GROMACS .gro file of C-alpha atoms in nm:
model
  169
    1MET     CA    1   0.882  12.730   7.262
    2ASP     CA    2   0.839  12.692   6.889
    3LEU     CA    3   0.695  12.949   6.645
    4LYS     CA    4   0.358  12.778   6.601
    5THR     CA    5   0.303  12.767   6.976
    6ILE     CA    6   0.372  13.141   6.989
    7ILE     CA    7   0.133  13.208   6.706
    8ILE     CA    8  -0.139  13.010   6.875
    9SER     CA    9  -0.078  13.195   7.200
   10GLN     CA   10  -0.104  13.533   7.032
   11TYR     CA   11  -0.419  13.439   6.842
   12HIS     CA   12  -0.571  13.329   7.176
   13ALA     CA   13  -0.467  13.650   7.346
   14ALA     CA   14  -0.623  13.870   7.069
   15LEU     CA   15  -0.941  13.659   7.066
   16GLU     CA   16  -0.964  13.684   7.442
   17MET     CA   17  -0.947  14.064   7.427
   18LEU     CA   18  -1.213  14.067   7.158
   19ARG     CA   19  -1.424  13.831   7.375
   20LEU     CA   20  -1.397  14.058   7.673
   21ALA     CA   21  -1.501  14.359   7.463
   22ILE     CA   22  -1.802  14.170   7.322
   23ALA     CA   23  -1.904  14.048   7.670
   24ARG     CA   24  -1.875  14.390   7.829
   25CYS     CA   25  -2.050  14.582   7.551
   26PRO     CA   26  -2.374  14.745   7.667
   27ASP     CA   27  -2.678  14.648   7.456
   28ASP     CA   28  -2.733  14.999   7.330
   29LEU     CA   29  -2.370  15.027   7.207
   30TRP     CA   30  -2.391  14.687   7.036
   31LEU     CA   31  -2.646  14.832   6.790
   32ASP     CA   32  -2.549  15.200   6.798
   33GLU     CA   33  -2.580  15.340   6.447
   34ASN     CA   34  -2.376  15.656   6.526
   35TYR     CA   35  -2.061  15.476   6.417
   36ALA     CA   36  -1.978  15.399   6.056
   37ASN     CA   37  -1.977  15.031   6.151
   38ARG     CA   38  -2.174  14.902   6.445
   39PHE     CA   39  -2.002  14.716   6.726
   40TRP     CA   40  -2.130  14.373   6.622
   41HIS     CA   41  -2.023  14.438   6.260
   42VAL     CA   42  -1.666  14.526   6.355
   43ALA     CA   43  -1.644  14.210   6.571
   44TYR     CA   44  -1.789  13.991   6.288
   45HIS     CA   45  -1.548  14.143   6.035
   46ALA     CA   46  -1.245  14.074   6.258
   47LEU     CA   47  -1.354  13.713   6.318
   48PHE     CA   48  -1.433  13.642   5.946
   49TYR     CA   49  -1.079  13.739   5.836
   50THR     CA   50  -0.922  13.556   6.129
   51HIS     CA   51  -1.114  13.245   6.023
   52LEU     CA   52  -1.026  13.295   5.657
   53TYR     CA   53  -0.650  13.352   5.701
   54LEU     CA   54  -0.614  13.034   5.908
   55GLN     CA   55  -0.686  12.826   5.605
   56PRO     CA   56  -0.402  12.677   5.398
   57GLN     CA   57  -0.534  12.861   5.092
   58GLU     CA   58  -0.842  13.049   4.980
   59GLU     CA   59  -0.998  12.738   4.813
   60ASP     CA   60  -1.002  12.561   5.150
   61PHE     CA   61  -1.218  12.825   5.318
   62SER     CA   62  -1.570  12.725   5.417
   63PRO     CA   63  -1.763  13.019   5.571
   64TRP     CA   64  -1.912  12.992   5.916
   65GLU     CA   65  -2.255  12.833   5.911
   66LYS     CA   66  -2.425  13.163   5.997
   67HIS     CA   67  -2.231  13.375   5.749
   68ARG     CA   68  -2.437  13.632   5.562
   69GLU     CA   69  -2.323  13.725   5.212
   70ARG     CA   70  -2.083  14.025   5.215
   71TYR     CA   71  -2.122  14.096   5.585
   72ASN     CA   72  -1.748  14.060   5.613
   73TYR     CA   73  -1.699  14.393   5.436
   74MET     CA   74  -1.708  14.714   5.642
   75GLY     CA   75  -1.673  14.938   5.341
   76PRO     CA   76  -1.699  14.915   4.965
   77THR     CA   77  -1.600  14.595   4.800
   78PRO     CA   78  -1.246  14.597   4.664
   79TRP     CA   79  -1.370  14.522   4.304
   80PRO     CA   80  -1.573  14.745   4.074
   81PRO     CA   81  -1.830  14.890   4.107
   82HIS     CA   82  -1.705  14.917   4.469
   83GLU     CA   83  -2.054  14.888   4.629
   84LYS     CA   84  -2.089  14.904   5.004
   85PRO     CA   85  -2.271  14.593   5.103
   86VAL     CA   86  -2.576  14.630   5.330
   87ALA     CA   87  -2.540  14.470   5.673
   88ASP     CA   88  -2.881  14.540   5.814
   89VAL     CA   89  -2.961  14.231   6.016
   90PRO     CA   90  -2.743  14.240   6.325
   91TYR     CA   91  -2.575  13.936   6.468
   92THR     CA   92  -2.659  13.878   6.834
   93ARG     CA   93  -2.391  13.881   7.101
   94ASP     CA   94  -2.440  13.502   7.144
   95GLU     CA   95  -2.390  13.445   6.772
   96ILE     CA   96  -2.073  13.649   6.763
   97LEU     CA   97  -1.943  13.473   7.074
   98ALA     CA   98  -2.017  13.136   6.910
   99TYR     CA   99  -1.820  13.243   6.602
  100LEU     CA  100  -1.535  13.351   6.830
  101ASP     CA  101  -1.536  13.006   6.984
  102HIS     CA  102  -1.527  12.854   6.639
  103CYS     CA  103  -1.227  13.066   6.551
  104ARG     CA  104  -1.052  12.957   6.870
  105GLN     CA  105  -1.105  12.598   6.761
  106GLU     CA  106  -0.976  12.681   6.412
  107VAL     CA  107  -0.656  12.826   6.562
  108GLU     CA  108  -0.595  12.499   6.747
  109ALA     CA  109  -0.683  12.283   6.448
  110ARG     CA  110  -0.517  12.481   6.168
  111VAL     CA  111  -0.195  12.643   6.292
  112PRO     CA  112  -0.009  12.314   6.372
  113GLY     CA  113  -0.051  12.200   6.013
  114LEU     CA  114   0.041  12.527   5.835
  115ASP     CA  115   0.351  12.544   5.616
  116LEU     CA  116   0.488  12.862   5.762
  117HIS     CA  117   0.756  12.884   5.496
  118GLY     CA  118   0.512  12.858   5.202
  119PRO     CA  119   0.314  13.130   5.027
  120SER     CA  120   0.019  13.293   5.196
  121GLY     CA  121  -0.232  13.088   4.992
  122PHE     CA  122  -0.433  13.397   4.904
  123SER     CA  123  -0.396  13.567   4.565
  124TRP     CA  124  -0.443  13.918   4.705
  125ILE     CA  125  -0.180  13.877   4.981
  126PRO     CA  126   0.176  13.856   4.858
  127LEU     CA  127   0.323  13.735   5.188
  128SER     CA  128   0.462  13.413   5.324
  129LYS     CA  129   0.231  13.201   5.540
  130VAL     CA  130   0.420  13.304   5.858
  131GLU     CA  131   0.387  13.673   5.772
  132LEU     CA  132   0.019  13.625   5.698
  133GLN     CA  133  -0.035  13.490   6.052
  134PHE     CA  134   0.130  13.802   6.202
  135TYR     CA  135  -0.077  14.016   5.964
  136SER     CA  136  -0.392  13.842   6.066
  137ILE     CA  137  -0.319  13.866   6.439
  138ARG     CA  138  -0.249  14.243   6.396
  139HIS     CA  139  -0.575  14.283   6.206
  140LEU     CA  140  -0.769  14.102   6.481
  141GLN     CA  141  -0.597  14.305   6.753
  142GLN     CA  142  -0.652  14.630   6.569
  143HIS     CA  143  -1.027  14.577   6.571
  144ALA     CA  144  -1.023  14.444   6.933
  145GLY     CA  145  -0.842  14.764   7.023
  146GLU     CA  146  -1.093  14.973   6.828
  147LEU     CA  147  -1.384  14.814   7.012
  148CYS     CA  148  -1.207  14.845   7.351
  149GLU     CA  149  -1.155  15.218   7.284
  150ARG     CA  150  -1.518  15.258   7.182
  151LEU     CA  151  -1.622  15.089   7.508
  152GLY     CA  152  -1.402  15.325   7.709
  153VAL     CA  153  -1.514  15.640   7.542
  154ALA     CA  154  -1.881  15.571   7.494
  155ALA     CA  155  -1.959  15.362   7.806
  156GLY     CA  156  -1.672  15.407   8.050
  157VAL     CA  157  -1.604  15.029   8.026
  158ASP     CA  158  -1.251  14.905   8.066
  159VAL     CA  159  -1.112  14.595   7.903
  160PRO     CA  160  -0.785  14.463   8.045
  161TRP     CA  161  -0.479  14.383   7.826
  162VAL     CA  162  -0.428  14.011   7.753
  163GLY     CA  163  -0.061  13.943   7.684
  164HIS     CA  164  -0.070  13.584   7.584
  165GLY     CA  165  -0.301  13.291   7.559
  166PRO     CA  166  -0.279  12.951   7.718
  167ALA     CA  167  -0.002  12.733   7.605
  168ALA     CA  168  -0.088  12.490   7.325
  169ASP     CA  169  -0.109  12.127   7.427
   0.00000   0.00000   0.00000
């Protein structure tokens, strides 16, 4: 099994765990404002950066058709004046699941053509492209895990571990 096949498999596994969390989230928890970032917002953030870091370089990125300006940030912007963007119009579960499907397709389309030995392609990330893929998968899984934990604590909902995705064709 080659490295790109492994990367694809691990993206699919992390995306599947996020999909399960989204699908099992009770409606009231989806919009619960008792958390610094609502469930839907964490899911959107994780998917946005998954989508972004699959691109060869930042200039190649074209946001998802339903992207809302600055909704990808969960805290203050990294540049002055470090304002926290307002994300006050929630995405629906169906919209987030559609974006997740788009990200799955991007994994299949983009990973085979990535130059894993080249630079990340993103000025703010001083890593190689292969390390960026591990970085991105860890980011995705961190937020999937966060949402799984939230489901368990707040709603008693369990999400099973997904160890690997389907093999790439």
